[in-house]
mmCIF file of C-alpha atoms and ligand atoms in Angstrom:
data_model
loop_
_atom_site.group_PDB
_atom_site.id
_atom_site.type_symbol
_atom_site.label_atom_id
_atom_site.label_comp_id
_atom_site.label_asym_id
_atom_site.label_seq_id
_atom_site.Cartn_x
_atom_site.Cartn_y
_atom_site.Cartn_z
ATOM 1 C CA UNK K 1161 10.046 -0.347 25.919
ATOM 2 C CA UNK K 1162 11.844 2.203 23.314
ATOM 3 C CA UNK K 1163 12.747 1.240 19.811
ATOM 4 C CA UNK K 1164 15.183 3.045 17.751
ATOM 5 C CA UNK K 1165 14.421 5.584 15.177
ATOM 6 C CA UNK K 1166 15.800 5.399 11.618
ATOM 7 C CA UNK K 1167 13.641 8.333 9.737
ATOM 8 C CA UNK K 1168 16.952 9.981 9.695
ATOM 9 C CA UNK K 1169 18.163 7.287 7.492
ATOM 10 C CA UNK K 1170 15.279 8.597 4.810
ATOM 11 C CA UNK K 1171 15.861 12.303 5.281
ATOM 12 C CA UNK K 1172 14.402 13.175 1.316
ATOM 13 C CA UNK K 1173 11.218 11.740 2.425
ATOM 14 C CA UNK K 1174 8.541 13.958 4.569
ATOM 15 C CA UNK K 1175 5.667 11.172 5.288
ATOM 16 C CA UNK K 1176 5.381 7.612 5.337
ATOM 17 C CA UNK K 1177 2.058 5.284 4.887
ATOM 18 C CA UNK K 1178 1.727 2.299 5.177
ATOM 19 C CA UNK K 1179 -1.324 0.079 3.681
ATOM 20 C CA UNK K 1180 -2.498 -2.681 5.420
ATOM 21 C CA UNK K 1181 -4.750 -5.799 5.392
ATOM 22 C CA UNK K 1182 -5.568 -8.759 7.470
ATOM 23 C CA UNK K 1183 -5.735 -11.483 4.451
ATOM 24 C CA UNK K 1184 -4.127 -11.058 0.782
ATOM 25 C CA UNK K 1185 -6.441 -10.627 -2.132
ATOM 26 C CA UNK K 1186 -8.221 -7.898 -0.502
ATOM 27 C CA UNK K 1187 -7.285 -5.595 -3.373
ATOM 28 C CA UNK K 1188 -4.351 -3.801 -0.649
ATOM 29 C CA UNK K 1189 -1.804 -3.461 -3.855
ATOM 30 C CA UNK K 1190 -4.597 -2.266 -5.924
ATOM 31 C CA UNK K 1191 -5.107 0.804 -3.164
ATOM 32 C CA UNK K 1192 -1.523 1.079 -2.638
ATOM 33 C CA UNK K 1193 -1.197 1.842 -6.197
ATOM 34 C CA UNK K 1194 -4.196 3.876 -6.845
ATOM 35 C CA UNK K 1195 -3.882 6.129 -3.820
ATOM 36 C CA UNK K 1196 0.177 7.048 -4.975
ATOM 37 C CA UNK K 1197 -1.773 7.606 -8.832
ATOM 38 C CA UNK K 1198 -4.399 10.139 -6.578
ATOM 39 C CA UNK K 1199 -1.021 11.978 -5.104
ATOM 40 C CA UNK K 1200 0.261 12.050 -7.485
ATOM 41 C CA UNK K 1201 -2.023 13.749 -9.663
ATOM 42 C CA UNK K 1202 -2.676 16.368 -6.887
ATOM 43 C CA UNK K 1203 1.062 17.574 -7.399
ATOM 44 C CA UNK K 1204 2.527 15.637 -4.606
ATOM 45 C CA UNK K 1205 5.889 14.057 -5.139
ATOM 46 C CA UNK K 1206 5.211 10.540 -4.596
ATOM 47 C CA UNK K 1207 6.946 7.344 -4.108
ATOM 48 C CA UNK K 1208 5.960 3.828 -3.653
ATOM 49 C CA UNK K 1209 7.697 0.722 -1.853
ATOM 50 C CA UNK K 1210 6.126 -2.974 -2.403
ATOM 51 C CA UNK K 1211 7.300 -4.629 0.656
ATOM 52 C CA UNK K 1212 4.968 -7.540 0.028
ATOM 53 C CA UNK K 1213 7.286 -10.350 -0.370
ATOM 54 C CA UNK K 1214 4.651 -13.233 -0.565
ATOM 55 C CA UNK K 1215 2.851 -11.605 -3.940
ATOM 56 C CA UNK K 1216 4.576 -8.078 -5.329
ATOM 57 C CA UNK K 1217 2.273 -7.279 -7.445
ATOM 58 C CA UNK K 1218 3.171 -3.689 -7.997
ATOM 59 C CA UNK K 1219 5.693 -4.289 -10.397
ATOM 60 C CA UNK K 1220 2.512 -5.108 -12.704
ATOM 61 C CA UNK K 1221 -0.187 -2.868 -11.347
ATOM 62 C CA UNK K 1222 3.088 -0.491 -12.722
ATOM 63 C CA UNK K 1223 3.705 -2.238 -16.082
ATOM 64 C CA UNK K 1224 7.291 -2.683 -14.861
ATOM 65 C CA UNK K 1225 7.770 -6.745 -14.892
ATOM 66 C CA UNK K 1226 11.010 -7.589 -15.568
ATOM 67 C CA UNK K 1227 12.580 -4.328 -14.530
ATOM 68 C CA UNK K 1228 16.186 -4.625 -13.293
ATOM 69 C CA UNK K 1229 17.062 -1.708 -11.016
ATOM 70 C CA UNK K 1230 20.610 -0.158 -11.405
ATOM 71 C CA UNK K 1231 22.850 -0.424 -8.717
ATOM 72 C CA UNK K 1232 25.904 1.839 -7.849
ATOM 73 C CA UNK K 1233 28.312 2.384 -4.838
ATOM 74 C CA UNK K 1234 28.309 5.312 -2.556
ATOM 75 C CA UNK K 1235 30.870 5.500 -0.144
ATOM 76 C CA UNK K 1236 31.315 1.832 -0.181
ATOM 77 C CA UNK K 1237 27.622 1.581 0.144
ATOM 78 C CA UNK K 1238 25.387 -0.164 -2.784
ATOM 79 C CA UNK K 1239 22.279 2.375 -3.652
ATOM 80 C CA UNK K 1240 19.627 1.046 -5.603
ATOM 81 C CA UNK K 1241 17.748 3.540 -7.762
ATOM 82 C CA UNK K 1242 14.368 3.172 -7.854
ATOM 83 C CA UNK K 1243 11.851 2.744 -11.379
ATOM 84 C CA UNK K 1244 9.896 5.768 -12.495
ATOM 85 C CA UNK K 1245 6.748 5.859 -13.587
ATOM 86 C CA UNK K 1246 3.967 8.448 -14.628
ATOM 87 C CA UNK K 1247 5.965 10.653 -12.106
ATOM 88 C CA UNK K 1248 5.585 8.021 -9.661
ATOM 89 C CA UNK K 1249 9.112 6.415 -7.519
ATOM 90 C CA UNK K 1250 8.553 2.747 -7.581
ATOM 91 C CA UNK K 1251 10.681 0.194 -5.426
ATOM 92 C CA UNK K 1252 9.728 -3.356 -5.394
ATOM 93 C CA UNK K 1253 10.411 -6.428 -3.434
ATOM 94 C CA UNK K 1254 9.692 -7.790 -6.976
ATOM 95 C CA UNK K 1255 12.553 -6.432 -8.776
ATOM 96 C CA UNK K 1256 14.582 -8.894 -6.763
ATOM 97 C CA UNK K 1257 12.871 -11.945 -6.839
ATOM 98 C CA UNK K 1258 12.763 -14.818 -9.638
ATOM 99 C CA UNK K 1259 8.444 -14.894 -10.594
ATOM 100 C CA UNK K 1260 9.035 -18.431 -11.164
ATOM 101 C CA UNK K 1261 10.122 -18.930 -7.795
ATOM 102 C CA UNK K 1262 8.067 -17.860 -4.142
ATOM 103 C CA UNK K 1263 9.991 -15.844 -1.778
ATOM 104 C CA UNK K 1264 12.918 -17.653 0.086
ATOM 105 C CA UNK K 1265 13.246 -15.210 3.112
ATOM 106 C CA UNK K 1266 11.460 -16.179 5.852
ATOM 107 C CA UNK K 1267 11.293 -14.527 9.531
ATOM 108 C CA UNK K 1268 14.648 -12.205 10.305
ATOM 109 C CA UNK K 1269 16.129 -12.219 6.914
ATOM 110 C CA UNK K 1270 12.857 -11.068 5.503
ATOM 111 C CA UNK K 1271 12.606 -8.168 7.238
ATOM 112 C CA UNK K 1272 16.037 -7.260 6.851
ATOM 113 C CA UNK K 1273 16.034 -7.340 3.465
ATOM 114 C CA UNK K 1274 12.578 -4.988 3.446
ATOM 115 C CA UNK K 1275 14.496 -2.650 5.481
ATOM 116 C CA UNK K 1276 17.576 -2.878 3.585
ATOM 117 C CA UNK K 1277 16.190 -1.969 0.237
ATOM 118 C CA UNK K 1278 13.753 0.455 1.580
ATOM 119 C CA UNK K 1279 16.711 2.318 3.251
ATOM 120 C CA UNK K 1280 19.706 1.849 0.101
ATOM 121 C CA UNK K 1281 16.815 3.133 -2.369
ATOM 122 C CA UNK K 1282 18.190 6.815 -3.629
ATOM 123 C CA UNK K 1283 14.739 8.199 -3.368
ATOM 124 C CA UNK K 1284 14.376 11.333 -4.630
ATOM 125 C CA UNK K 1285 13.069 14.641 -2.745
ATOM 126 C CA UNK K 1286 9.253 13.094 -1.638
ATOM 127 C CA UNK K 1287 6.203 13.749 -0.312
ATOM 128 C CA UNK K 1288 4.786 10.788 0.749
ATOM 129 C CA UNK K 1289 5.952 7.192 0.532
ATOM 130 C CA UNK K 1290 3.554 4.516 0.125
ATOM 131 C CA UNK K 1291 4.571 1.374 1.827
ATOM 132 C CA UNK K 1292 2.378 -1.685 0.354
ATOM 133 C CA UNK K 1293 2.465 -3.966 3.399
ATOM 134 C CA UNK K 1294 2.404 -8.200 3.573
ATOM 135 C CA UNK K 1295 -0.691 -9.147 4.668
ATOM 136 C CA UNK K 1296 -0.776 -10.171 8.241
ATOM 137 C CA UNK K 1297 1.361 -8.955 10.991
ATOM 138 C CA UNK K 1298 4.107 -10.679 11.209
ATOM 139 C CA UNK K 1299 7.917 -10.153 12.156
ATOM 140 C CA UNK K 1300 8.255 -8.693 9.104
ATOM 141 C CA UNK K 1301 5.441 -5.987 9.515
ATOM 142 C CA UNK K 1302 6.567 -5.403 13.520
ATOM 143 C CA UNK K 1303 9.763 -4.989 11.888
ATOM 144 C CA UNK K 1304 9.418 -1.750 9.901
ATOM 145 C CA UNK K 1305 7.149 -0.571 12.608
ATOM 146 C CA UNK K 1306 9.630 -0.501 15.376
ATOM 147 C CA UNK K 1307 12.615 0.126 13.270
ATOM 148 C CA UNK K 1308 10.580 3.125 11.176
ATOM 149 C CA UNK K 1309 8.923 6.291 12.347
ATOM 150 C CA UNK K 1310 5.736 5.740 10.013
ATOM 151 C CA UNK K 1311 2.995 8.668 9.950
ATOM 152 C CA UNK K 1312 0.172 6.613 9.331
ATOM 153 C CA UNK K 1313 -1.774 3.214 8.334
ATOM 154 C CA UNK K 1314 -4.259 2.521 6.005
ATOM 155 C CA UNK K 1315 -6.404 -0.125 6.463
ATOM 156 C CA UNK K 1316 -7.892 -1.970 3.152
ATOM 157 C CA UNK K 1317 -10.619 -4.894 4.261
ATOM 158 C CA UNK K 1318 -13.600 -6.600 2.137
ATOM 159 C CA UNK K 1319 -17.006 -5.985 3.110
ATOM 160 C CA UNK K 1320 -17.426 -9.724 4.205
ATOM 161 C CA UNK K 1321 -17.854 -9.867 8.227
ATOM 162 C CA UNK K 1322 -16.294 -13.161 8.576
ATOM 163 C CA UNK K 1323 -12.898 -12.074 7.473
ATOM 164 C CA UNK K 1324 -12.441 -9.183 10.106
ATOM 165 C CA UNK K 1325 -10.979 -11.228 12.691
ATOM 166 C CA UNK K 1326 -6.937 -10.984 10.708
ATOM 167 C CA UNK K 1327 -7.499 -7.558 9.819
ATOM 168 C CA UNK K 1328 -8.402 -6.616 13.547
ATOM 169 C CA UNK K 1329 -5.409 -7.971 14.479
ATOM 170 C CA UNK K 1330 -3.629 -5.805 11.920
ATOM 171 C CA UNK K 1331 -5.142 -2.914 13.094
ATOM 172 C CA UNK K 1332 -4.541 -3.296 17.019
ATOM 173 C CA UNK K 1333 -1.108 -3.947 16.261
ATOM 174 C CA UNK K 1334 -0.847 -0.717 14.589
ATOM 175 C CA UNK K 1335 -2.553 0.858 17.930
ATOM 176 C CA UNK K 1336 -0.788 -0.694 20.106
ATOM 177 C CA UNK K 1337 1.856 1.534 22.450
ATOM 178 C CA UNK K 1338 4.720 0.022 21.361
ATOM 179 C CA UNK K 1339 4.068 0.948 17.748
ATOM 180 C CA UNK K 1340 1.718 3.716 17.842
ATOM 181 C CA UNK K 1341 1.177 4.076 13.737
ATOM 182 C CA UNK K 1342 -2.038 6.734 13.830
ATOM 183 C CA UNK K 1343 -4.537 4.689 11.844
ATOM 184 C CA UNK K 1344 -5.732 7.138 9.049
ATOM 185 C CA UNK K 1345 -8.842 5.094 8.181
ATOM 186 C CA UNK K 1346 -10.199 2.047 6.587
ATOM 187 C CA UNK K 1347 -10.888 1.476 2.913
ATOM 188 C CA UNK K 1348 -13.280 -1.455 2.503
ATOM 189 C CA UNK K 1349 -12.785 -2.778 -1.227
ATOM 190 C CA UNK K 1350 -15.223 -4.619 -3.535
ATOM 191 C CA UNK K 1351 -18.084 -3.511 -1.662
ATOM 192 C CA UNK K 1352 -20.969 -4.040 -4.667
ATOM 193 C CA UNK K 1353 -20.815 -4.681 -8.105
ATOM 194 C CA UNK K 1354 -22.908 -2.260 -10.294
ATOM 195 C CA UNK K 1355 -23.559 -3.551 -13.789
ATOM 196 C CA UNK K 1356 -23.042 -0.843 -16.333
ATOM 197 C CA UNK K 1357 -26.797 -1.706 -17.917
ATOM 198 C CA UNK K 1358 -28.325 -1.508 -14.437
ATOM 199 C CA UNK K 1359 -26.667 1.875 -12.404
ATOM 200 C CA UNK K 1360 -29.196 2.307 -9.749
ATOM 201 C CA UNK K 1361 -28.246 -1.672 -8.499
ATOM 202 C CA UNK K 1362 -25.862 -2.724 -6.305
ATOM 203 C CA UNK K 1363 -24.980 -6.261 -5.468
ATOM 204 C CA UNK K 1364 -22.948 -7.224 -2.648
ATOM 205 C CA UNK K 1365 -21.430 -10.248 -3.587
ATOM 206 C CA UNK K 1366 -19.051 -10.183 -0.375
ATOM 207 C CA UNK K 1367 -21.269 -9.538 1.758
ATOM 208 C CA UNK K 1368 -21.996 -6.335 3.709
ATOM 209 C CA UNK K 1369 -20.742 -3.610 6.575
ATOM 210 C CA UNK K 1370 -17.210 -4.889 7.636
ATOM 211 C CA UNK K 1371 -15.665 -1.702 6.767
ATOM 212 C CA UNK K 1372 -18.272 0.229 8.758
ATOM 213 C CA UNK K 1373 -17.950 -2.580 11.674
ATOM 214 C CA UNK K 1374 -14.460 -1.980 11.673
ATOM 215 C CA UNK K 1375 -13.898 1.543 11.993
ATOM 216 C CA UNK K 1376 -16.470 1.554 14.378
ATOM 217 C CA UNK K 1377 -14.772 -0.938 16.492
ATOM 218 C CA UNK K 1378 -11.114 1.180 16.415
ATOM 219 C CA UNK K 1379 -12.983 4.312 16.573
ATOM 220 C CA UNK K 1380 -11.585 5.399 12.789
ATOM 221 C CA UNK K 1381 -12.812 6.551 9.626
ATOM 222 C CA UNK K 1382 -14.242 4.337 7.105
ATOM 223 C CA UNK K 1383 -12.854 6.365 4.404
ATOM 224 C CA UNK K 1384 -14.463 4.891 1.363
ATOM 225 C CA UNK K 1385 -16.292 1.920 -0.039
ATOM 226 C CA UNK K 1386 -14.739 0.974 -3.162
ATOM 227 C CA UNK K 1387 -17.017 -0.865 -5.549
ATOM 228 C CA UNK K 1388 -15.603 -3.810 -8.309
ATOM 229 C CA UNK K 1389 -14.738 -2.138 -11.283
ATOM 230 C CA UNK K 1390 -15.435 -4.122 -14.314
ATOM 231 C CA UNK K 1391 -11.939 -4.373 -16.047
ATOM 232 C CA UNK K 1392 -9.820 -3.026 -13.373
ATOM 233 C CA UNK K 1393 -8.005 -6.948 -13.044
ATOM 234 C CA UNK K 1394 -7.444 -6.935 -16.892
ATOM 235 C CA UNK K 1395 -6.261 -3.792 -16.430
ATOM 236 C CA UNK K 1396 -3.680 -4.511 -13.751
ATOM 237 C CA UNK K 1397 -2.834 -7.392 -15.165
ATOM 238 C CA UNK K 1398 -1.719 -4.990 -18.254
ATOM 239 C CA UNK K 1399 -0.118 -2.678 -16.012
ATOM 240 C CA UNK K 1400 -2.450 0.011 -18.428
ATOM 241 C CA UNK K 1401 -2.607 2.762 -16.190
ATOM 242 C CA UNK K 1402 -4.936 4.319 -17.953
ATOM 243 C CA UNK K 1403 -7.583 2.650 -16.999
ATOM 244 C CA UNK K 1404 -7.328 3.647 -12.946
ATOM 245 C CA UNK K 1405 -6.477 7.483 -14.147
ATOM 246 C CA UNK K 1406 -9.812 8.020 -16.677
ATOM 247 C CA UNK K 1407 -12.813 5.760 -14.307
ATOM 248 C CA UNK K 1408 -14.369 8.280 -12.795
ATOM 249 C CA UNK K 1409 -15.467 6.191 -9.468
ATOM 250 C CA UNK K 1410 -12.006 5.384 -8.922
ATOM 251 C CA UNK K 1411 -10.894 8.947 -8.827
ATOM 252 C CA UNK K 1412 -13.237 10.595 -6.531
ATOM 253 C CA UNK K 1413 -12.818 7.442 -3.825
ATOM 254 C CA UNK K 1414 -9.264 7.776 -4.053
ATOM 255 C CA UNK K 1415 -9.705 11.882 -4.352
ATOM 256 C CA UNK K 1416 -11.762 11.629 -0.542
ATOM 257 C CA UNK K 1417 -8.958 9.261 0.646
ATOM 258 C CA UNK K 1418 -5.745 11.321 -0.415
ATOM 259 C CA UNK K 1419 -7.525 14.221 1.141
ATOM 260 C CA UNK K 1420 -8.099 12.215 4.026
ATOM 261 C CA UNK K 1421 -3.430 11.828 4.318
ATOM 262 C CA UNK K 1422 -2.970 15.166 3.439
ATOM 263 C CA UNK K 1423 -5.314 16.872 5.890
ATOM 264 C CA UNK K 1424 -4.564 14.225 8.875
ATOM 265 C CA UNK K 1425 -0.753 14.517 7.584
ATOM 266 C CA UNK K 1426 0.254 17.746 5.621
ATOM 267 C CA UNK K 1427 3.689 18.263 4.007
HETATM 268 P P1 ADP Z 2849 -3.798 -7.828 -2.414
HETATM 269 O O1 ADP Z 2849 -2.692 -6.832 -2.604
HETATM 270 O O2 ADP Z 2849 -4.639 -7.546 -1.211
HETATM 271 O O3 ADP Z 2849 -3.351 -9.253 -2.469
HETATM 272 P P2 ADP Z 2849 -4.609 -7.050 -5.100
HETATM 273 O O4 ADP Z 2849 -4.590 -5.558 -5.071
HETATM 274 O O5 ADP Z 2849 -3.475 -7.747 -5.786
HETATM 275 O O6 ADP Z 2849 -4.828 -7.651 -3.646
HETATM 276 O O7 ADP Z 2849 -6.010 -7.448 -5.758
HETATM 277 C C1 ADP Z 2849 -6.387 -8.808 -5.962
HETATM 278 C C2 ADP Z 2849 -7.127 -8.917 -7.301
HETATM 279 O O8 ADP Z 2849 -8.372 -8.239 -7.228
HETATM 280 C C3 ADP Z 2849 -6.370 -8.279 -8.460
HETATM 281 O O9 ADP Z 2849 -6.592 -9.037 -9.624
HETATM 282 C C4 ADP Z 2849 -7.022 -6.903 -8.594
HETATM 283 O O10 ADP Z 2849 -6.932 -6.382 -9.921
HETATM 284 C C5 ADP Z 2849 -8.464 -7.219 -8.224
HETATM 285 N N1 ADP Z 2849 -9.171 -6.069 -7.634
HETATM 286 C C6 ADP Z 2849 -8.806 -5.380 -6.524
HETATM 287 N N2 ADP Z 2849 -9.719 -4.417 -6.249
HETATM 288 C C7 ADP Z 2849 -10.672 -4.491 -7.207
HETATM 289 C C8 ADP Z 2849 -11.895 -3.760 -7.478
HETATM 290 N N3 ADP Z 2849 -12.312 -2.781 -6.702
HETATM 291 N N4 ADP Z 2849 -12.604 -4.126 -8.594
HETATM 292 C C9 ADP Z 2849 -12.187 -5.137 -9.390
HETATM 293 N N5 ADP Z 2849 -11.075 -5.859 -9.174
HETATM 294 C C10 ADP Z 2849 -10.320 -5.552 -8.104
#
């Protein structure tokens, strides 16, 4: 089986990744967001696309609720240009749906509406894009796959055992020969919380070793073990980026993991 190959339809950008998880609330957003702020800050021109139609939370993570994107015609063609933030290109499924209101699309139309606004985005010249996934791997997922030459996935998982079933799924679908997305490595988020008072304790409140379990299994890297950061949903919730570019922890996890993209895939 052969699919066809639209990277010519995104000529301005170099590399694609896509993030990944088996279940939502994993913290995949959080990643998505963090790794383009780690990119970013290492020079690299970066972009991000929210194609998570069932929570697009990167219009907050951003700060950017509300924000309207302007649209113009190109050879009868409607181009959407995308937000800009601290450097950063931001597209989101978000801009176009009500808040109020869960997404409508189901199946097909889903999917072509990811592709459609990931394709009639005028994204500037770009290093890498960062595609924040639905959870899952549905139609919409196998999608962008096929349809997409994609350079790489990131997988984002909790520490909890029990939950590795979806995201095993996600990650053989990724492997599989039909879609072939090199899996860069897995990122296994809220590992231990570390009260400020107390920095030489670690509890695991979700449990312990999925990452590791994982990346064993698929014969990848667990690339780091992200801790909870006290503050970090307040944070997001503010769209303050601040917060993710001055904590210290956050930076060198997400330093090790950007090195990870740009060794495995260079610009
Ligand atoms: P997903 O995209 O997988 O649904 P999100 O990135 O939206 O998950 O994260 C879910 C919630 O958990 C958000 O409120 C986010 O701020 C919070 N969160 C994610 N990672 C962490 C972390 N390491 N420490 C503290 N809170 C986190």
């Amino acid at each position: 089986m052969s699919f066809p190959k639209e990277k010519d339809k995104l000529p301005e950008i170099k590399r694609i990744i896509t993030v990944a998880s088996g279940k939502g609330g994993v913290g995949k957003s959080t990643v998505s967001a963090n790794i383009a702020f780690s990119l970013a800050a290492k020079g690299f021109k970066t972009a991000i696309y929210d194609a998570d139609i069932y929570g697009p939370s990167v219009p907050i993570i951003f700060g950017l609720e509300g924000f309207q994107p302007e649209i113009t015609v190109m050879n009868e063609d409607e181009k959407i240009f995308p937000a800009e933030k601290d450097g950063i290109q931001v597209m989101s499924i978000g801009f176009f749906l009500n808040p109020e209101q869960p997404a409508i699309w189901r199946g097909p139309a889903a999917s072509s509406y990811l592709k459609k606004f990931l394709l009639d985005t005028l994204w500037k010249e770009t290093d890498y894009l960062i595609i924040d996934l639905p959870p899952g791997t549905g139609d919409i997922i196998l999608t962008l796959c096929q349809d997409l030459t994609l350079d790489g996935a990131i997988i984002v998982t909790t520490p909890q055992k029990l939950s590795l079933a979806d995201v095993q799924k996600s990650v053989s679908m990724f492997k599989h020969k039909d879609i072939n997305v090199p899996v860069i490595g897995v990122v296994e988020n809220m590992s231990w919380f570390t009260p400020e008072a107390h920095p030489e304790e670690k509890y695991f409140l979700f449990g312990e070793g999925g990452g590791k379990l994982l990346a064993d299994r698929f014969e990848t890297e667990l690339l780091a073990q992200i801790p909870l950061v006290d503050g970090l949903s307040k944070a997001s919730d503010k769209g303050d980026l601040k917060l993710f570019n001055s904590n210290k922890i956050l930076q060198e996890h997400f330093n090790t993991i950007t090195d990870a993209i740009s060794n495995l895939l260079p610009v």
